[in-house]
Coordinates of C-alpha atoms in Angstrom, one line a residue:
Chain A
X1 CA 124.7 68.1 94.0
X2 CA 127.8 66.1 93.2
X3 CA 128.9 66.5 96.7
X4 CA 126.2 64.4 98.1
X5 CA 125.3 60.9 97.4
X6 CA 122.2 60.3 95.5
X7 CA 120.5 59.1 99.4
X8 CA 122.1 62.3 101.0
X9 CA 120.7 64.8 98.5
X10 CA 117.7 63.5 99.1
X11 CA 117.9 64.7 102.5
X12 CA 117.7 68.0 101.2
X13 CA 115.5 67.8 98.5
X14 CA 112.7 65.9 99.6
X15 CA 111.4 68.2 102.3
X16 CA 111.6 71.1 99.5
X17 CA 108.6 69.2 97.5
X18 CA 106.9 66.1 98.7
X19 CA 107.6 65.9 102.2
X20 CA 107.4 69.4 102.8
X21 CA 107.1 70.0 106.3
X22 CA 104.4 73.2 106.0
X23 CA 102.8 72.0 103.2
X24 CA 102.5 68.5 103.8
X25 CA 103.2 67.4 107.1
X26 CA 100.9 70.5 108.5
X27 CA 103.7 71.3 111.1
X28 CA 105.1 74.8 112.2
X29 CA 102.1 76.7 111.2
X30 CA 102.2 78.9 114.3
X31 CA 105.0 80.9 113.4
X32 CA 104.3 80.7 109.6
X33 CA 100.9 82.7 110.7
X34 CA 102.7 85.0 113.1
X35 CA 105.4 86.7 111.0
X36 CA 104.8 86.7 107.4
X37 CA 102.9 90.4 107.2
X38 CA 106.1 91.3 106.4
X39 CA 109.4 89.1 103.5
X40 CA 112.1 90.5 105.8
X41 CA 111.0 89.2 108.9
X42 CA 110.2 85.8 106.7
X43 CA 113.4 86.1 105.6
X44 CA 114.9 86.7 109.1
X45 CA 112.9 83.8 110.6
X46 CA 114.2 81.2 108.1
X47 CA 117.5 82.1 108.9
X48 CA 117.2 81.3 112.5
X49 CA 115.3 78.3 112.0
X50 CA 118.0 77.0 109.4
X51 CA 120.8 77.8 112.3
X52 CA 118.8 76.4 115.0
X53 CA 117.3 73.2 113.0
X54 CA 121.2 72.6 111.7
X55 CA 123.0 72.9 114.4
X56 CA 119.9 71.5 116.7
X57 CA 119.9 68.1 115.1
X58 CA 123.9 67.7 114.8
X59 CA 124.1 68.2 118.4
X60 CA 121.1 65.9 119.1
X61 CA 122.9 62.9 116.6
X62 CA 126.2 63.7 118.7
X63 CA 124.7 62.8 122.3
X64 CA 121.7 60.4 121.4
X65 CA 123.8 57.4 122.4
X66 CA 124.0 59.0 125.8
X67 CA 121.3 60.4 126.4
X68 CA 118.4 58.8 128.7
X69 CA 115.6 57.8 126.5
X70 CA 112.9 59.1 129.9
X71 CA 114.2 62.5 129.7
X72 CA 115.2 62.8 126.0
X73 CA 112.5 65.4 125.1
X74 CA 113.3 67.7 128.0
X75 CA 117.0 67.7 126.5
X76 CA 115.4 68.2 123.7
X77 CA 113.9 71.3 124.5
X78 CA 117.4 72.8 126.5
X79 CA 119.0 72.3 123.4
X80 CA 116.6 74.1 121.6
X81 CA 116.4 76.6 123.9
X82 CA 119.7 77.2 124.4
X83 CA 120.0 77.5 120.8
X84 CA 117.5 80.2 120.2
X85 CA 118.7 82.4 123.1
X86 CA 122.1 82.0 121.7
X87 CA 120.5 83.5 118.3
X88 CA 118.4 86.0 120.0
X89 CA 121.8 87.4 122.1
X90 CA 123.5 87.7 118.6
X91 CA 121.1 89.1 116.8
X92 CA 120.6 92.0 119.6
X93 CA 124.2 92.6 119.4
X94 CA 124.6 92.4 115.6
X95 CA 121.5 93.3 113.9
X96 CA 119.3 95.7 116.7
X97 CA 116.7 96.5 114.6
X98 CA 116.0 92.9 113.4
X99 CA 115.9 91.6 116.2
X100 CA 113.1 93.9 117.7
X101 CA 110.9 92.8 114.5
X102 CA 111.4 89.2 115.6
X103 CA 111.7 89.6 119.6
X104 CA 108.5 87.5 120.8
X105 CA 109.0 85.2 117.3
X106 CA 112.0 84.1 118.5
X107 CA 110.9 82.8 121.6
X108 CA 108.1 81.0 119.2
X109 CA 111.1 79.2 117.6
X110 CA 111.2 76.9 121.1
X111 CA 107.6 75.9 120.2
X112 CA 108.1 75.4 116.5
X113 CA 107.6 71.4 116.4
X114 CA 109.1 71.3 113.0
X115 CA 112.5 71.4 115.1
X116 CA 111.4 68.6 117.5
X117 CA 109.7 66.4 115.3
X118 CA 113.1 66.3 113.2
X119 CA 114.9 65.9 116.1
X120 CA 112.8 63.1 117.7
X121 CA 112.0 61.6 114.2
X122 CA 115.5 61.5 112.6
X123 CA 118.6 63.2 114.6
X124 CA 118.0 60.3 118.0
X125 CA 118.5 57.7 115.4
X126 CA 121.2 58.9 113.0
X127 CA 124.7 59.9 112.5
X128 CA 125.5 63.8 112.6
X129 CA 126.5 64.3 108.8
X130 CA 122.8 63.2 107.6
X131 CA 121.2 64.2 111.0
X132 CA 122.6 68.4 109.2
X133 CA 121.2 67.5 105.9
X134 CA 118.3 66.8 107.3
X135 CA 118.1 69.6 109.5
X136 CA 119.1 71.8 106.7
X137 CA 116.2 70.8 104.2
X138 CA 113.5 70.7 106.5
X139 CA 114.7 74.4 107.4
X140 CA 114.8 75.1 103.6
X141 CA 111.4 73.6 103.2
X142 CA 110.1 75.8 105.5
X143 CA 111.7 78.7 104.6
X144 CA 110.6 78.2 100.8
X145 CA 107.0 78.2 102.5
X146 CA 107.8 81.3 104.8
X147 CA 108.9 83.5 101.8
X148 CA 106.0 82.7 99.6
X149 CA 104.0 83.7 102.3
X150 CA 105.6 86.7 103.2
X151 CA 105.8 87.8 99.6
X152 CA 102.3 88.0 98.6
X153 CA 100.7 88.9 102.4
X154 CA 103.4 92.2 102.2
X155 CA 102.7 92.8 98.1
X156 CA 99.1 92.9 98.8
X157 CA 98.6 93.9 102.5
X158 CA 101.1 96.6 102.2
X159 CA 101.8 97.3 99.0
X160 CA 105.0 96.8 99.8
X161 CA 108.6 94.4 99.4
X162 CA 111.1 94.7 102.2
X163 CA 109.6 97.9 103.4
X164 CA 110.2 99.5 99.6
X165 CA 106.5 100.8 98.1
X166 CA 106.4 98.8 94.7
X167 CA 102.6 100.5 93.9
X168 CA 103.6 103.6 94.4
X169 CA 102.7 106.2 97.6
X170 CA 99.3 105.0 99.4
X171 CA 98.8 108.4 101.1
X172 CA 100.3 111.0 98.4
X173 CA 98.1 108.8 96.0
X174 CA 100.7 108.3 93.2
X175 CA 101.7 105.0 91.1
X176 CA 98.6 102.3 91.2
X177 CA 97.2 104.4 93.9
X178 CA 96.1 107.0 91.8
X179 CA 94.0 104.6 89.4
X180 CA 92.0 103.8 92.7
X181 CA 94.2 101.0 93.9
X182 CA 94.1 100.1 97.4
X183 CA 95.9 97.7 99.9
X184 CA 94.1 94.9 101.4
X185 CA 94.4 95.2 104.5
X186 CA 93.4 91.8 105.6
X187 CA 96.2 90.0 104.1
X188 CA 98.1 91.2 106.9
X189 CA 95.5 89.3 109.1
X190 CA 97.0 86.1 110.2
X191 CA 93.6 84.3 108.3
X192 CA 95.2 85.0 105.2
X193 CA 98.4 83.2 106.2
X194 CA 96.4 80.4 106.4
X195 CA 94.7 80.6 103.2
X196 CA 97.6 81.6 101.5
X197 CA 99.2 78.4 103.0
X198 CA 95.9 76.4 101.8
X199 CA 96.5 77.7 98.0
X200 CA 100.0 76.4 98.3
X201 CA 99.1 72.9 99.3
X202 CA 95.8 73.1 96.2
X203 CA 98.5 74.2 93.7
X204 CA 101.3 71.1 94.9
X205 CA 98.7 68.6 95.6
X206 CA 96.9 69.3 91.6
X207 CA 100.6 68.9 90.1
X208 CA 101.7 65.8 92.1
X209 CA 98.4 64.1 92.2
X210 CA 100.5 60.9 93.8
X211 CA 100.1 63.3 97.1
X212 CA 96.5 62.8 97.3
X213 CA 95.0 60.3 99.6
X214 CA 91.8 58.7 98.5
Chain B
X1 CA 128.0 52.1 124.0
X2 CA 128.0 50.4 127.4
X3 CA 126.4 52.3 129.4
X4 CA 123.0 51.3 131.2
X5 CA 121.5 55.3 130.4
X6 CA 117.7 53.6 131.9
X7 CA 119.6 53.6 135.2
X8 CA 118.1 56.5 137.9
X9 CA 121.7 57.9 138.8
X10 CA 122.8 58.1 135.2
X11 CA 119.3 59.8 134.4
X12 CA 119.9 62.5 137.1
X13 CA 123.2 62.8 136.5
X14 CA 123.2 63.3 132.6
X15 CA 120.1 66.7 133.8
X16 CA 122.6 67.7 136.6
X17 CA 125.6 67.8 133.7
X18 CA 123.6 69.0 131.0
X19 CA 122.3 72.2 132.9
X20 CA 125.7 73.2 134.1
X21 CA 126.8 73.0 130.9
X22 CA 124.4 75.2 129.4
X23 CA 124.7 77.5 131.8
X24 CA 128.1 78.1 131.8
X25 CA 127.8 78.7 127.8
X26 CA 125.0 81.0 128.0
X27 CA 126.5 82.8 130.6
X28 CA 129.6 83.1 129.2
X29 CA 127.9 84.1 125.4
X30 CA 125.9 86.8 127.4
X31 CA 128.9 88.4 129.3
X32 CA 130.8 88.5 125.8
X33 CA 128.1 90.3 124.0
X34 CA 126.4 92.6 126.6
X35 CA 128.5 95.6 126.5
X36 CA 127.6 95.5 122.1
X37 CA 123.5 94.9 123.2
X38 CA 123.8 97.9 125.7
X39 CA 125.6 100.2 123.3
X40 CA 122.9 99.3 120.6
X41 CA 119.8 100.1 123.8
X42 CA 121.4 103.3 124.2
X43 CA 122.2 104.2 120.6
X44 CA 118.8 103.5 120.1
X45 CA 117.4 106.0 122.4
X46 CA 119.1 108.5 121.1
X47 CA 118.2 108.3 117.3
X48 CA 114.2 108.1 118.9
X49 CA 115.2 111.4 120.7
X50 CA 116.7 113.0 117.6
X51 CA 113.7 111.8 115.9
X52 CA 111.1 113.7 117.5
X53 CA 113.1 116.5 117.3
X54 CA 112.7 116.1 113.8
X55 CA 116.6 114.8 113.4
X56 CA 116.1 111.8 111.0
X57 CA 117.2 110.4 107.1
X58 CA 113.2 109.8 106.4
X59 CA 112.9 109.3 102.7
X60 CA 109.4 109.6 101.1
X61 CA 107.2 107.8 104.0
X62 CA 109.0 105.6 105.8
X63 CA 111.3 106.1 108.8
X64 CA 115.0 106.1 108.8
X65 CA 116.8 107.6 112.0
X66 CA 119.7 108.8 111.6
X67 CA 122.4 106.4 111.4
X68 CA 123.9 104.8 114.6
X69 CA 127.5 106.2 113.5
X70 CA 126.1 109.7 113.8
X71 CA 123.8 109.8 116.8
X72 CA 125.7 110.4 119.5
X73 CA 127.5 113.0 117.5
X74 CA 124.1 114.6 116.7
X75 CA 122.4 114.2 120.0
X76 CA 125.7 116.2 121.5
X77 CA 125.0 118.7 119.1
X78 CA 121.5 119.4 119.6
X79 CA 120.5 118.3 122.8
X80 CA 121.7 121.2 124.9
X81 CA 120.6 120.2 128.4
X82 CA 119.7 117.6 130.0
X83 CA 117.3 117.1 133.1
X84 CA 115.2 115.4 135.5
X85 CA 112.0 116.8 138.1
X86 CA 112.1 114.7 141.3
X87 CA 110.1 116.4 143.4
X88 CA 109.0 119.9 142.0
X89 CA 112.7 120.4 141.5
X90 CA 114.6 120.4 138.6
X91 CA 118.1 118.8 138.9
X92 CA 120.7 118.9 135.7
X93 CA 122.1 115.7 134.9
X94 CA 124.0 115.1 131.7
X95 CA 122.8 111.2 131.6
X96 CA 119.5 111.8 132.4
X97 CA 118.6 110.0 129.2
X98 CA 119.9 106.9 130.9
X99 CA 117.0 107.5 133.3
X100 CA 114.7 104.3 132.7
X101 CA 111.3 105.4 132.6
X102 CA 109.9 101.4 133.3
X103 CA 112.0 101.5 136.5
X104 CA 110.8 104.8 137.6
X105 CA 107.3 103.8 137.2
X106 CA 107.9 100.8 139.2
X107 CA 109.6 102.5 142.3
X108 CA 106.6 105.2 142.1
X109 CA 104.4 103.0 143.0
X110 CA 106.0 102.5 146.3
X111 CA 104.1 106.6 147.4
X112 CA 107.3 107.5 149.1
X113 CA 109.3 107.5 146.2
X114 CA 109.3 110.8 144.0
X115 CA 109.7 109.5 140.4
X116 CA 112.2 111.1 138.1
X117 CA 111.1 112.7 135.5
X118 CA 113.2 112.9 132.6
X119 CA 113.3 115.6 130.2
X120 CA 115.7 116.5 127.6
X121 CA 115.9 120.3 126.0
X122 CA 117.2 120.6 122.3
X123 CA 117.7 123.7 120.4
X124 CA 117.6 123.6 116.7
X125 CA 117.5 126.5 114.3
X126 CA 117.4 129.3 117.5
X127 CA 114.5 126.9 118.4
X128 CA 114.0 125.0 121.8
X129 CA 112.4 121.6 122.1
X130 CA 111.7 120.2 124.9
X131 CA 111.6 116.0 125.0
X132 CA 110.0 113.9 127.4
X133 CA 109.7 109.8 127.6
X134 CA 106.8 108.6 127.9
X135 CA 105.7 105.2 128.6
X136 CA 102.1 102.9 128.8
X137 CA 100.3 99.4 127.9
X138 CA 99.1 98.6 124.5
X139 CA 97.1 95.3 123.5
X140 CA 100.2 92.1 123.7
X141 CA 103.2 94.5 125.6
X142 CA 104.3 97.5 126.7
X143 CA 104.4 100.9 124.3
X144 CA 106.4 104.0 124.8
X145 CA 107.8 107.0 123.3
X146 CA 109.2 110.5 123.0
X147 CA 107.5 113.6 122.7
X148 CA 109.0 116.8 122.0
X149 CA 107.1 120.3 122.6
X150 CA 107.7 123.3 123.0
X151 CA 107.2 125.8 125.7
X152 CA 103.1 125.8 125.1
X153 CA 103.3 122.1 125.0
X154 CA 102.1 122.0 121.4
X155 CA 104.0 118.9 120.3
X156 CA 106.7 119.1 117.4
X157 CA 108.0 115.5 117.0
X158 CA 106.9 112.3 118.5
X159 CA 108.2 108.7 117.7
X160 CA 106.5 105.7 119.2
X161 CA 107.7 102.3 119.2
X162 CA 106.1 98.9 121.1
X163 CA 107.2 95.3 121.9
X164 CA 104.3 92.9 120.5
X165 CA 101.9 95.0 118.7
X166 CA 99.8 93.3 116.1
X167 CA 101.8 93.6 112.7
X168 CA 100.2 95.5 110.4
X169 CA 97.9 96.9 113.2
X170 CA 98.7 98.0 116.3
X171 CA 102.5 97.9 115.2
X172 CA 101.6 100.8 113.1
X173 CA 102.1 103.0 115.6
X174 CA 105.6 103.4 114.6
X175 CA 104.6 104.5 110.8
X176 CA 104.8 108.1 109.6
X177 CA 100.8 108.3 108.9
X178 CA 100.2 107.9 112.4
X179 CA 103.0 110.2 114.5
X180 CA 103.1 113.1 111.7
X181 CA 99.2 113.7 113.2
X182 CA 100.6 114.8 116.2
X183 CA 103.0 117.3 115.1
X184 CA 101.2 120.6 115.9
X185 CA 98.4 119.0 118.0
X186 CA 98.0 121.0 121.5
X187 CA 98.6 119.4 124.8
X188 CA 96.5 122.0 126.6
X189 CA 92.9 123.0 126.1
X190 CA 91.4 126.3 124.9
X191 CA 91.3 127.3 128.1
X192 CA 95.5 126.0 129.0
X193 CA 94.5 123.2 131.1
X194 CA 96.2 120.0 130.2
X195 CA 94.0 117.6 128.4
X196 CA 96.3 115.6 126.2
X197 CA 95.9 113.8 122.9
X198 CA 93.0 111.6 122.4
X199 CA 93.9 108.9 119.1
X200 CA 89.7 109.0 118.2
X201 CA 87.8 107.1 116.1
X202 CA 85.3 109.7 115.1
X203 CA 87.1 113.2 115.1
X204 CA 85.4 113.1 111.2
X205 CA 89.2 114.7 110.6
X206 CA 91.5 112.1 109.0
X207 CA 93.9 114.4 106.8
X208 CA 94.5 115.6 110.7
X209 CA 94.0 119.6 109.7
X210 CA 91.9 121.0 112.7
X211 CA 95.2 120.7 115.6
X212 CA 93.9 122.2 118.5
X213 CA 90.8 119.4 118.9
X214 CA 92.9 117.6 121.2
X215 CA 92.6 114.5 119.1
X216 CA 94.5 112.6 116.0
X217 CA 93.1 109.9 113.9
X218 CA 92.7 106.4 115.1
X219 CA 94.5 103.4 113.1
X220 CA 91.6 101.1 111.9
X221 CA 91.6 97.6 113.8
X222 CA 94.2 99.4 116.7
X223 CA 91.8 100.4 119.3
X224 CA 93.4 99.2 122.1
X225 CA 96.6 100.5 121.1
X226 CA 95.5 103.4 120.1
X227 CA 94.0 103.6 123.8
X228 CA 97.2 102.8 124.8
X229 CA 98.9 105.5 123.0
X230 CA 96.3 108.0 124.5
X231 CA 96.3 106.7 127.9
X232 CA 100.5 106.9 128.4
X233 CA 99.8 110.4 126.9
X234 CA 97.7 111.9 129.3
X235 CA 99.0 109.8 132.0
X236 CA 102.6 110.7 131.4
X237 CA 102.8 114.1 129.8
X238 CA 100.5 115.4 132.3
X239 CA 102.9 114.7 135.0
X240 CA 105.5 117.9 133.1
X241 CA 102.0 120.5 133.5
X242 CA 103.6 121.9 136.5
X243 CA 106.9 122.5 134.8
X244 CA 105.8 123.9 131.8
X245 CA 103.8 125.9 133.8
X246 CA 106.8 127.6 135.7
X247 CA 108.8 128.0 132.3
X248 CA 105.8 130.6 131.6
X249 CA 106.0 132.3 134.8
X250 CA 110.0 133.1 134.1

């Protein structure tokens, strides 16, 4: 990180651990319920965050001199919507078949208030260069979240990563299956999201017991 | 910055600028990359048609089509004829997999309309298929698919797909454990009137091996979808009985 100054890089560090946006500031949980049955579309749905958040809060830095503080979260929201259409056009050109994994999630991305709490919190009152960094890490935070997720819900729902059987065949009963393994089906429940997201937060807050409110 | 931006004018002039300006850029973004999203729609309906056919790069259980690069090579090859039934007649129409069943559905419910009704024949190894769309509600969105059949309407391919099912549920509908039950299922009764496929929960026949019940195994936690999938079935299929019916008679 001998790029960024010691202030900058924590930008992008600080909402990996202690300020993590999932973990600890409870926000975006929506979406991290909705589509983590599966790592890819995890995967797919950081990577539109991470555009949208980056390129969101550089835009927001560039005009928040001129834009009118009564109407500043309806611009906002056009800027994030424009945004995520902008994504969702690209992806249905470039990547079909990902794109009808994520089609109503991407419309969720509008709601996400991860994006407009960094953009009220942070991009209306700084300059574009941190405004990025700061879009970038909370993305990255999330993202970190999204994939842990993902990973165990699709390992143990499915029995599955990225759509390849790691337990072996459920219905020709080979690998794990054949010892009398069997998928838990109610990992793909979004419940489990949460209670996957709760372990998280048990395992961060018992190793940096200066998180823990009295 | 010297501008007063608490002033009402600036305010309404700042929304009025900001909206053309994101209009003009979406607009502009969409124009550029339609032609690319419409090739990919299309492409698309022609690996699902190959599919049920049984045209596809599956590999143990999951599904692979065939790859975009060679569908429309393949679907020239197989598909041999193309049609659509407006009307108790049968016109030939070499796009007629253009025909958008959601739009037909929508003018037929004006009664003096006479939907189109779509259907594609295919001939692989010296035997025909014949492939209908078919199209109907699940629990969140809309669900369709493509069934092929031959000339008793026993079916011999079907693919399924859906816009918002439930993952892991209701989205299963796309999965090989729930469309390989169809293959070999009859459309018609013992008696050859059209019954369709019921998706049940108690048929007590989950390897699927008794195929002329008129039903396949339900996905657990799916019932509405799996309704769904029965529903567009009857609803949709039934609509080719009179065809069929005439391809006996010849």
């Amino acid at each position: 990180m001998a790029l960024l100054s010691k202030r900058d890089s924590k930008l992008i560090l600080d909402p990996l651990s202690d300020n993590n946006p999932i973990t600890i500031q409870v926000l975006g949980i929506c979406s991290a319920l909705a589509i983590t049955a599966e790592l890819e579309a995890s995967v797919v749905m950081s990577i539109a965050v991470l555009f949208v958040m980056g390129t969101g809060n550089v835009v927001i830095s560039l005009i928040r001199n001129i834009v009118p503080s009564r109407i500043r979260i309806i611009v906002q929201l056009i800027v994030i919507a424009t945004l995520v259409v902008i994504v969702d056009l690209v992806l249905k050109a470039y990547a079909y078949e990902l794109s009808k994994t994520l089609s109503v999630f991407v419309g969720l991305i509008i709601t996400n208030c991860i994006i407009m709490g960094r953009f009220e919190a942070f991009a209306l009152g700084n300059a574009p260069w941190r405004s990025f960094l700061d879009g970038i890490g909370n993305a990255l935070g999330y993202a970190l979240i999204l994939v842990i997720v993902g990973f165990f819900r699709e390992l143990l729902g499915s029995g599955t990563l990225w759509g390849y059987p790691v337990f072996g065949d459920a219905i020709d009963m080979t690998g794990l299956y054949a010892l009398g393994y069997e998928n838990n089906g109610f990992m793909l429940l979004s419940p489990m999201a949460l209670i996957v997201v709760g372990i998280i937060i048990w395992i961060q807050r018992s190793k940096s017991t200066h998180l823990i409110e009295d | 910055m010297g501008i007063n931006t608490d002033k009402n004018s600036y305010t309404l002039l700042f929304a009025i600028g900001m909206v053309i300006i994101v209009g003009t850029l979406l607009a502009a973004i969409d124009s550029s990359l339609r032609e690319r999203i419409d090739t990919n729609k299309i492409l698309e309906k022609q690996q699902n048609i190959l599919y049920a056919i049984g045209i596809n790069d599956n590999e143990g259980s999951s599904v692979r089509f065939i790859s975009k690069d060679q569908a429309p090579i393949e679907f020239d090859k197989y598909v041999v004829n193309q049609i659509y039934i407006q009307g108790g007649k049968i016109i030939e129409d070499e796009e007629a997999y253009l025909i958008e069943v959601k739009k037909e559905k929508t003018l037929a419910k004006d009664a003096s309309y006479n939907r189109r009704l779509p259907l594609f024949i295919a001939e692989k190894d010296d035997k025909k298929y014949y492939v209908a769309p078919i199209r109907g509600k699940g629990l969140w969105n809309s669900i369709w698919g493509y069934v092929s059949m031959d000339e008793d309407m026993i079916i011999q391919g079907a693919y399924f797909d859906h816009q918002a099912e439930t993952p892991g549920l209701g989205a299963n509908i796309n999965q090989r454990f729930f469309m390989d039950d169809f293959i070999g299922e009859n459309l018609l009764d013992s008696n050859g009137n059209f019954k369709g496929i019921t998706v049940s929960k108690k048929n007590l026949d989950p390897r699927n091996e008794i195929k002329d019940d008129n039903e396949v195994d339900a996905i657990a936690g799916a019932t509405i979808t799996g309704d769904g999938v029965s529903a567009m079935i009857k609803s949709d299929l039934g609509l080719y009985v009179p065809y069929f019916k005439q391809l006996k008679q010849n």
